[in-house]
Tab-separated table of C-alpha atoms in Angstrom:
chain	number	residue	atom	x	y	z
A	1	UNK	CA	24.468	-0.939	40.481
A	2	UNK	CA	24.285	-4.668	41.065
A	3	UNK	CA	21.410	-7.111	41.023
A	4	UNK	CA	20.700	-8.781	44.369
A	5	UNK	CA	20.393	-12.561	44.449
A	6	UNK	CA	16.969	-12.388	46.081
A	7	UNK	CA	14.645	-9.432	46.286
A	8	UNK	CA	10.918	-9.264	47.006
A	9	UNK	CA	8.660	-7.774	44.339
A	10	UNK	CA	8.009	-4.044	44.549
A	11	UNK	CA	4.302	-3.254	44.088
A	12	UNK	CA	3.670	-1.919	40.587
A	13	UNK	CA	1.478	0.852	41.943
A	14	UNK	CA	4.481	2.396	43.753
A	15	UNK	CA	6.407	2.640	40.501
A	16	UNK	CA	3.519	4.431	38.779
A	17	UNK	CA	2.856	6.742	41.722
A	18	UNK	CA	6.492	7.713	42.284
A	19	UNK	CA	7.368	8.520	38.682
A	20	UNK	CA	6.814	12.091	37.583
A	21	UNK	CA	6.650	13.408	34.044
A	22	UNK	CA	10.242	14.691	34.285
A	23	UNK	CA	11.712	11.426	35.576
A	24	UNK	CA	13.971	9.480	33.210
A	25	UNK	CA	12.854	6.224	31.620
A	26	UNK	CA	14.643	3.424	33.451
A	27	UNK	CA	15.746	0.720	31.019
A	28	UNK	CA	16.860	-2.842	31.737
A	29	UNK	CA	18.762	-4.662	28.970
A	30	UNK	CA	18.803	-8.470	28.945
A	31	UNK	CA	21.082	-10.383	26.559
A	32	UNK	CA	23.648	-13.154	26.930
A	33	UNK	CA	25.791	-11.717	24.122
A	34	UNK	CA	28.251	-9.246	25.632
A	35	UNK	CA	28.837	-7.588	22.253
A	36	UNK	CA	25.116	-6.906	21.870
A	37	UNK	CA	25.064	-5.358	25.332
A	38	UNK	CA	28.137	-3.263	24.520
A	39	UNK	CA	26.545	-2.084	21.274
A	40	UNK	CA	23.233	-1.200	22.917
A	41	UNK	CA	25.022	0.588	25.739
A	42	UNK	CA	27.085	2.594	23.276
A	43	UNK	CA	23.963	3.602	21.363
A	44	UNK	CA	21.836	4.449	24.386
A	45	UNK	CA	24.335	5.943	26.850
A	46	UNK	CA	23.876	9.654	27.271
A	47	UNK	CA	20.419	9.680	25.695
A	48	UNK	CA	18.444	12.488	27.371
A	49	UNK	CA	15.617	11.179	29.520
A	50	UNK	CA	16.977	7.622	29.613
A	51	UNK	CA	18.602	5.870	32.578
A	52	UNK	CA	20.372	2.575	31.920
A	53	UNK	CA	20.248	-0.005	34.694
A	54	UNK	CA	22.981	-2.609	35.057
A	55	UNK	CA	22.419	-5.056	32.160
A	56	UNK	CA	21.919	-8.755	32.873
A	57	UNK	CA	22.659	-11.847	30.814
A	58	UNK	CA	20.062	-14.469	31.743
A	59	UNK	CA	16.346	-14.934	32.202
A	60	UNK	CA	16.774	-15.645	35.905
A	61	UNK	CA	18.730	-12.415	36.406
A	62	UNK	CA	16.121	-10.514	34.399
A	63	UNK	CA	13.349	-11.619	36.738
A	64	UNK	CA	15.385	-10.710	39.837
A	65	UNK	CA	16.400	-7.353	38.378
A	66	UNK	CA	12.835	-6.516	37.438
A	67	UNK	CA	11.598	-7.324	40.932
A	68	UNK	CA	14.366	-5.256	42.482
A	69	UNK	CA	14.256	-2.152	40.304
A	70	UNK	CA	10.910	-2.133	38.465
A	71	UNK	CA	12.326	-0.631	35.249
A	72	UNK	CA	9.961	1.239	32.967
A	73	UNK	CA	11.026	-0.750	29.891
A	74	UNK	CA	12.864	-4.059	29.412
A	75	UNK	CA	14.796	-4.955	26.254
A	76	UNK	CA	14.648	-8.761	26.308
A	77	UNK	CA	16.674	-11.190	24.217
A	78	UNK	CA	14.533	-14.159	23.187
A	79	UNK	CA	17.054	-16.993	23.191
A	80	UNK	CA	19.486	-17.276	26.085
A	81	UNK	CA	21.348	-20.262	27.446
A	82	UNK	CA	21.799	-21.907	29.797
A	83	UNK	CA	18.733	-21.390	31.955
A	84	UNK	CA	15.336	-20.009	31.144
A	85	UNK	CA	14.683	-18.176	27.902
A	86	UNK	CA	13.604	-14.611	27.336
A	87	UNK	CA	10.146	-15.988	26.575
A	88	UNK	CA	9.853	-17.584	30.013
A	89	UNK	CA	11.366	-14.532	31.695
A	90	UNK	CA	8.875	-12.259	29.941
A	91	UNK	CA	5.969	-14.447	31.075
A	92	UNK	CA	7.269	-14.447	34.666
A	93	UNK	CA	7.706	-10.663	34.692
A	94	UNK	CA	4.189	-10.147	33.355
A	95	UNK	CA	2.816	-12.461	36.043
A	96	UNK	CA	4.531	-10.301	38.679
A	97	UNK	CA	3.472	-7.057	37.044
A	98	UNK	CA	0.764	-7.085	34.333
A	99	UNK	CA	1.751	-3.501	33.460
A	100	UNK	CA	5.364	-4.423	32.658
A	101	UNK	CA	6.599	-3.157	29.298
A	102	UNK	CA	8.846	-5.614	27.518
A	103	UNK	CA	10.338	-5.179	24.039
A	104	UNK	CA	11.764	-8.329	22.473
A	105	UNK	CA	15.192	-8.156	20.848
A	106	UNK	CA	15.228	-10.036	17.544
A	107	UNK	CA	17.608	-10.838	14.718
A	108	UNK	CA	17.272	-9.870	11.055
A	109	UNK	CA	15.461	-13.164	10.359
A	110	UNK	CA	13.302	-13.737	13.464
A	111	UNK	CA	12.495	-17.339	14.293
A	112	UNK	CA	9.446	-18.960	15.878
A	113	UNK	CA	10.409	-17.578	19.270
A	114	UNK	CA	9.121	-14.189	18.138
A	115	UNK	CA	5.470	-15.251	18.261
A	116	UNK	CA	5.992	-17.032	21.571
A	117	UNK	CA	7.496	-13.974	23.268
A	118	UNK	CA	4.624	-11.843	21.962
A	119	UNK	CA	2.183	-14.395	23.328
A	120	UNK	CA	4.056	-14.170	26.637
A	121	UNK	CA	3.211	-10.458	26.763
A	122	UNK	CA	5.928	-8.457	24.991
A	123	UNK	CA	4.516	-5.213	23.573
A	124	UNK	CA	6.762	-5.131	20.524
A	125	UNK	CA	9.930	-6.427	18.912
A	126	UNK	CA	12.982	-4.582	17.655
A	127	UNK	CA	15.890	-5.805	15.535
A	128	UNK	CA	19.243	-5.751	17.311
A	129	UNK	CA	20.601	-3.890	14.277
A	130	UNK	CA	17.897	-1.208	14.328
A	131	UNK	CA	18.989	2.399	14.004
A	132	UNK	CA	19.616	4.324	17.206
A	133	UNK	CA	16.700	6.615	16.367
A	134	UNK	CA	14.286	3.714	15.871
A	135	UNK	CA	15.405	2.002	19.074
A	136	UNK	CA	15.183	5.111	21.241
A	137	UNK	CA	11.825	6.062	19.766
A	138	UNK	CA	10.434	2.589	20.475
A	139	UNK	CA	11.661	2.725	24.080
A	140	UNK	CA	10.018	6.102	24.592
A	141	UNK	CA	6.720	4.976	23.070
A	142	UNK	CA	6.703	1.748	25.090
A	143	UNK	CA	7.370	3.657	28.313
A	144	UNK	CA	4.100	5.508	27.754
A	145	UNK	CA	2.128	2.277	27.264
A	146	UNK	CA	0.728	-0.033	24.593
A	147	UNK	CA	0.507	1.864	21.293
A	148	UNK	CA	0.054	0.850	17.631
A	149	UNK	CA	3.072	3.006	16.782
A	150	UNK	CA	5.207	0.212	18.285
A	151	UNK	CA	4.070	-2.262	15.652
A	152	UNK	CA	5.547	-1.044	12.365
A	153	UNK	CA	7.067	-4.026	10.580
A	154	UNK	CA	5.908	-6.527	13.215
A	155	UNK	CA	3.424	-8.259	10.904
A	156	UNK	CA	6.177	-8.859	8.332
A	157	UNK	CA	8.407	-10.312	11.061
A	158	UNK	CA	5.602	-12.635	12.185
A	159	UNK	CA	5.245	-13.885	8.604
A	160	UNK	CA	9.028	-14.365	8.339
A	161	UNK	CA	9.167	-16.215	11.657
A	162	UNK	CA	7.177	-19.058	10.130
A	163	UNK	CA	5.339	-19.741	13.372
A	164	UNK	CA	1.817	-19.089	12.206
A	165	UNK	CA	-0.626	-21.321	14.052
A	166	UNK	CA	-1.879	-23.883	11.562
A	167	UNK	CA	-4.298	-25.228	14.163
A	168	UNK	CA	-6.054	-21.898	14.652
A	169	UNK	CA	-9.794	-22.265	15.093
A	170	UNK	CA	-11.661	-22.670	11.832
A	171	UNK	CA	-14.427	-20.370	13.071
A	172	UNK	CA	-12.898	-17.023	12.154
A	173	UNK	CA	-14.241	-14.162	14.297
A	174	UNK	CA	-16.604	-11.857	12.424
A	175	UNK	CA	-15.356	-8.284	12.187
A	176	UNK	CA	-17.260	-5.239	11.049
A	177	UNK	CA	-15.853	-3.266	8.141
A	178	UNK	CA	-14.718	-0.567	10.561
A	179	UNK	CA	-13.049	-3.101	12.855
A	180	UNK	CA	-11.239	-4.749	9.947
A	181	UNK	CA	-9.982	-1.395	8.661
A	182	UNK	CA	-8.846	-0.415	12.162
A	183	UNK	CA	-7.082	-3.766	12.623
A	184	UNK	CA	-5.238	-3.398	9.325
A	185	UNK	CA	-4.096	0.130	10.238
A	186	UNK	CA	-2.929	-1.070	13.645
A	187	UNK	CA	-0.932	-3.809	11.932
A	188	UNK	CA	0.741	-1.144	9.781
A	189	UNK	CA	1.963	0.624	12.913
A	190	UNK	CA	-0.252	3.681	12.584
A	191	UNK	CA	-0.637	5.578	15.859
A	192	UNK	CA	-4.034	6.120	17.468
A	193	UNK	CA	-3.942	9.748	16.345
A	194	UNK	CA	-3.054	8.814	12.756
A	195	UNK	CA	-5.838	6.233	12.580
A	196	UNK	CA	-8.293	8.720	14.049
A	197	UNK	CA	-7.322	11.394	11.521
A	198	UNK	CA	-7.573	9.002	8.563
A	199	UNK	CA	-11.064	7.933	9.628
A	200	UNK	CA	-12.252	11.354	10.863
A	201	UNK	CA	-13.026	10.095	14.351
A	202	UNK	CA	-11.560	10.738	17.788
A	203	UNK	CA	-8.584	8.805	19.189
A	204	UNK	CA	-10.920	7.619	21.969
A	205	UNK	CA	-13.136	5.991	19.343
A	206	UNK	CA	-10.146	4.237	17.797
A	207	UNK	CA	-9.107	2.954	21.237
A	208	UNK	CA	-12.632	1.606	21.747
A	209	UNK	CA	-12.382	-0.287	18.441
A	210	UNK	CA	-8.974	-1.638	19.481
A	211	UNK	CA	-10.427	-2.824	22.785
A	212	UNK	CA	-13.292	-4.592	20.990
A	213	UNK	CA	-10.789	-6.198	18.622
A	214	UNK	CA	-8.729	-7.502	21.536
A	215	UNK	CA	-11.865	-9.005	23.039
A	216	UNK	CA	-12.992	-10.602	19.763
A	217	UNK	CA	-9.567	-11.994	18.907
A	218	UNK	CA	-8.612	-12.911	22.490
A	219	UNK	CA	-5.517	-10.704	22.471
A	220	UNK	CA	-4.011	-9.295	25.661
A	221	UNK	CA	-2.301	-6.410	23.860
A	222	UNK	CA	-1.856	-4.850	20.434
A	223	UNK	CA	1.128	-6.999	19.480
A	224	UNK	CA	-0.999	-10.100	20.053
A	225	UNK	CA	-3.627	-8.505	17.791
A	226	UNK	CA	-1.026	-8.543	15.016
A	227	UNK	CA	-0.309	-12.234	15.632
A	228	UNK	CA	-4.025	-13.009	15.527
A	229	UNK	CA	-4.495	-10.930	12.376
A	230	UNK	CA	-1.842	-13.033	10.656
A	231	UNK	CA	-3.246	-16.320	11.961
A	232	UNK	CA	-6.792	-15.487	10.860
A	233	UNK	CA	-5.572	-14.105	7.509
A	234	UNK	CA	-7.036	-10.670	8.159
A	235	UNK	CA	-3.809	-9.338	6.674
A	236	UNK	CA	-1.501	-10.852	4.092
A	237	UNK	CA	2.210	-10.789	3.453
């Protein structure tokens, strides 16, 4: 399978309508390090329910491949050269398809690019050295949509990245006690069901709180909620 030089965008609705519950998760890997691609391919090849598309090595190729094949999940390296970065490619993909599901590939000590790729719309981040189980589980969760279960360890990585916004507004949004507790559990990577069980409410109620939190903190997704929680000091290292 090769990536065409030019291909018009495929409407996102067709991807959602055509996929059935039994269809495999189509995965696009983007990284300019051939050894990383070889390692990921070795780990993921043959995984039941997972279909690997031809990997690409640049941001430009990632955008073209996404438009051509509309993968269910993209594993996106943050820093690639020459050309546009994984951050810019993620932003471009999300502009084409707001429902795109991008997972950022990071190193053991993530740099400031981590926050920028999350701000661009990535749903989560995973270390390139993560276990095969953790990687496959994250891909499967991401394929189903935005979920707090994707966020375990993300807050710690945001702290490590050292890219906390020092110019964040001094007027910190006011959260209710319930909203603050929900935000802290989301930042710990607890699933909607786990949060609901711990608070003796329904998952739908937890999702409502998460939606209100996104509105209050101006976050497009749950990963951006984590970034905002760190910036506003709602959680600590």
